[in-house]
Short mmCIF file of C-alpha atoms in Angstrom, two decimals:
data_model
loop_
_atom_site.label_atom_id
_atom_site.label_comp_id
_atom_site.label_asym_id
_atom_site.label_seq_id
_atom_site.Cartn_x
_atom_site.Cartn_y
_atom_site.Cartn_z
CA MET A 29 86.55 109.62 96.60
CA GLY A 30 83.78 111.99 95.64
CA LEU A 31 81.76 114.48 97.51
CA HIS A 32 78.32 115.22 96.12
CA PHE A 33 75.98 118.11 97.03
CA HIS A 34 72.31 118.56 96.30
CA ARG A 35 69.99 121.42 97.03
CA ASN A 36 66.69 120.08 98.29
CA PRO A 37 63.22 121.51 97.44
CA ASP A 38 62.84 122.75 101.04
CA GLY A 39 65.96 124.94 100.68
CA THR A 40 68.32 122.73 102.64
CA THR A 41 71.49 121.21 101.13
CA THR A 42 72.43 117.54 101.39
CA GLY A 43 75.97 116.40 100.94
CA ARG A 44 77.38 112.87 100.79
CA ASN A 45 80.87 111.42 100.97
CA GLU A 46 80.77 108.52 98.50
CA ALA A 47 83.82 106.88 100.11
CA ASN A 48 82.19 106.09 103.45
CA GLY A 49 78.49 107.04 103.05
CA PHE A 50 78.66 109.96 105.46
CA THR A 51 75.63 112.17 104.65
CA VAL A 52 74.56 115.50 106.14
CA THR A 53 71.70 117.85 105.55
CA HIS A 54 71.67 121.42 106.75
CA ALA A 55 69.99 124.77 105.97
CA GLU A 56 73.45 126.35 105.28
CA GLU A 57 75.25 125.00 102.24
CA GLU A 58 78.66 126.05 103.61
CA GLU A 59 78.03 124.08 106.80
CA VAL A 60 77.36 120.97 104.73
CA LYS A 61 80.58 121.54 102.83
CA ARG A 62 82.60 122.12 106.04
CA GLN A 63 81.28 118.88 107.58
CA LEU A 64 81.98 116.85 104.46
CA TYR A 65 85.52 118.24 104.18
CA GLU A 66 86.17 117.45 107.82
CA ASP A 67 84.83 113.94 107.35
CA ALA A 68 87.10 113.45 104.32
CA GLY A 69 90.13 114.77 106.23
CA TRP A 70 90.45 117.78 103.91
CA GLU A 71 91.13 121.36 104.95
CA TYR A 72 88.08 123.58 104.74
CA THR A 73 88.48 127.24 103.90
CA PRO A 74 85.39 129.40 104.20
CA PRO A 75 84.38 131.42 101.18
CA PRO A 76 85.56 135.02 100.87
CA PRO A 77 83.04 137.81 101.31
CA PRO A 78 80.79 138.48 98.30
CA VAL A 79 81.89 140.84 95.52
CA PRO A 80 79.87 143.99 94.66
CA PRO A 81 77.06 143.58 92.15
CA GLY A 82 78.28 143.35 88.58
CA PHE A 83 81.66 141.89 89.64
CA HIS A 84 82.82 138.22 89.70
CA ARG A 85 85.62 136.45 91.58
CA PHE A 86 87.60 133.76 89.74
CA SER A 87 91.10 132.42 89.18
CA LEU A 88 92.74 132.01 85.83
CA VAL A 89 95.60 129.56 85.43
CA HIS A 90 98.20 128.95 82.71
CA ASP A 91 98.44 125.20 83.13
CA GLU A 92 100.89 123.30 80.98
CA PHE A 93 101.80 119.67 80.85
CA ARG A 94 105.49 120.44 80.83
CA SER A 95 106.85 122.00 83.96
CA CYS A 96 106.95 125.75 84.07
CA GLY A 97 106.72 127.54 87.37
CA PHE A 98 105.43 130.94 88.47
CA GLY A 99 108.88 132.54 87.89
CA ASP A 100 109.08 131.48 84.24
CA GLU A 101 110.29 134.42 82.08
CA ARG A 102 107.11 134.19 79.88
CA TYR A 103 105.11 135.61 82.83
CA ALA A 104 107.38 138.61 83.57
CA GLY A 105 105.15 141.09 81.92
CA LEU A 106 101.95 139.67 83.39
CA ARG A 107 103.52 139.57 86.86
CA ALA A 108 104.48 143.26 86.49
CA ARG A 109 101.25 144.42 84.76
CA PRO A 110 98.35 142.09 85.49
CA PRO A 111 94.83 143.03 84.35
CA GLU A 112 93.09 145.48 86.65
CA GLY A 113 91.41 143.56 89.46
CA CYS A 114 93.82 140.59 89.13
CA MET A 115 96.73 139.52 91.30
CA PRO A 116 99.46 137.04 90.17
CA VAL A 117 99.76 134.03 92.51
CA ASP A 118 102.03 131.06 92.61
CA TRP A 119 100.08 127.83 92.54
CA GLY A 120 103.11 125.83 91.43
CA CYS A 121 102.22 127.29 88.03
CA PHE A 122 101.24 130.81 86.99
CA ALA A 123 97.80 131.93 88.16
CA LEU A 124 95.78 135.13 88.53
CA GLU A 125 93.22 135.65 91.21
CA CYS A 126 90.69 138.11 89.81
CA ARG A 127 87.80 140.19 90.85
CA ARG A 128 86.50 141.67 87.57
CA PRO A 129 83.32 143.24 86.16
CA GLY A 130 81.01 141.51 83.75
CA LYS A 131 77.37 140.84 83.08
CA THR A 132 77.93 137.18 83.99
CA LEU A 133 80.87 135.18 85.26
CA LEU A 134 81.57 133.82 81.72
CA ASP A 135 81.55 137.39 80.44
CA ALA A 136 84.10 138.47 83.05
CA VAL A 137 86.29 135.48 82.33
CA ALA A 138 86.12 135.92 78.62
CA GLY A 139 87.09 139.61 78.87
CA THR A 140 90.06 138.78 81.12
CA VAL A 141 91.29 135.88 78.90
CA ALA A 142 91.05 138.19 75.88
CA GLU A 143 92.97 140.98 77.61
CA VAL A 144 95.73 138.64 78.77
CA ARG A 145 96.06 137.21 75.28
CA ARG A 146 96.03 140.68 73.65
CA GLU A 147 98.42 142.38 76.10
CA HIS A 148 100.73 139.45 76.93
CA GLY A 149 100.33 136.88 74.19
CA LEU A 150 99.42 134.20 76.70
CA VAL A 151 96.27 132.07 76.63
CA MET A 152 94.98 131.30 80.12
CA ASN A 153 93.60 127.80 79.83
CA SER A 154 92.08 126.88 83.18
CA LEU A 155 90.16 128.25 86.16
CA GLY A 156 92.03 125.92 88.44
CA VAL A 157 89.02 123.73 89.29
CA GLU A 158 90.52 120.63 90.89
CA LYS A 159 87.52 118.35 90.86
CA PRO A 160 85.18 119.43 88.07
CA GLU A 161 83.16 116.18 88.49
CA GLU A 162 82.01 117.45 91.95
CA TRP A 163 79.05 119.23 90.40
CA PHE A 164 76.89 121.44 92.66
CA ASP A 165 73.32 121.98 91.56
CA ALA A 166 73.31 124.78 89.03
CA ASP A 167 72.12 127.60 91.25
CA SER A 168 72.88 130.55 89.00
CA LYS A 169 74.85 131.67 85.96
CA ASP A 170 77.50 133.05 88.26
CA GLY A 171 77.99 130.36 90.93
CA TYR A 172 80.42 127.53 91.37
CA ALA A 173 78.83 125.54 88.55
CA ALA A 174 79.62 128.44 86.19
CA ASN A 175 83.28 128.25 87.25
CA ILE A 176 83.27 124.57 86.32
CA VAL A 177 81.75 125.35 82.90
CA ALA A 178 84.30 128.12 82.21
CA HIS A 179 87.12 125.83 83.38
CA LEU A 180 86.09 122.97 81.14
CA VAL A 181 85.54 125.17 78.06
CA LEU A 182 88.98 126.77 78.44
CA MET A 183 90.65 123.41 79.04
CA ALA A 184 88.86 121.82 76.04
CA ALA A 185 89.87 124.71 73.77
CA ASP A 186 93.47 124.48 74.84
CA ARG A 187 93.66 120.71 74.47
CA ALA A 188 91.92 120.83 71.10
CA ARG A 189 94.54 123.30 69.93
CA LEU A 190 97.33 120.95 71.10
CA LEU A 191 95.79 118.18 69.02
CA GLY A 192 95.64 120.40 65.92
CA TYR A 193 91.92 121.28 66.05
CA GLY A 194 91.00 124.87 65.26
CA ARG A 195 88.28 127.22 66.41
CA LYS A 196 85.91 126.11 63.67
CA ASP A 197 86.26 122.45 64.78
CA VAL A 198 85.44 123.32 68.34
CA VAL A 199 82.51 125.62 67.38
CA ARG A 200 81.18 122.88 65.07
CA LEU A 201 81.13 120.45 67.96
CA LEU A 202 79.36 122.98 70.20
CA ASP A 203 76.82 123.73 67.44
CA ALA A 204 76.22 119.99 67.03
CA THR A 205 74.91 119.80 70.63
CA GLY A 206 72.02 121.99 69.70
CA ILE A 207 72.63 124.36 72.61
CA GLU A 208 70.88 127.73 72.09
#
């Protein structure tokens, strides 16, 4: 089942549940999301209050294919001394919920990933996005779509490493796209 959202030229948002065709349009994007979640039988949680200018809210996850829970010894130092603005959480795996400064969301994520790697020797490889295919219109460099981009890039880098590809291989692929 997929939920799809689209921002209309008049400023409203339309959402559609592909499983049953339920469609709703409303001026408030969160109201569209709430109604679609309710229709799908999913729990809806309203968004938290906005962060101050220059800060970004995101989650970082150490997601491995083999089972390792929040209490795994590798996370002891990170549980005791998380980066400033981050709080360790148990998502069935190790995660950090963060509110960190940065020019953009990707800048804040990159700085936090680098700090965790430098201070704790652990590469956070996900933002915990459960359904990255549920793309919202790209509204800004710091919105939900940016979380999906950061999640996919971290996941791709981690999986490329597992397959034996290095940084140069991944950068070569990105360069081949022609993105500026």
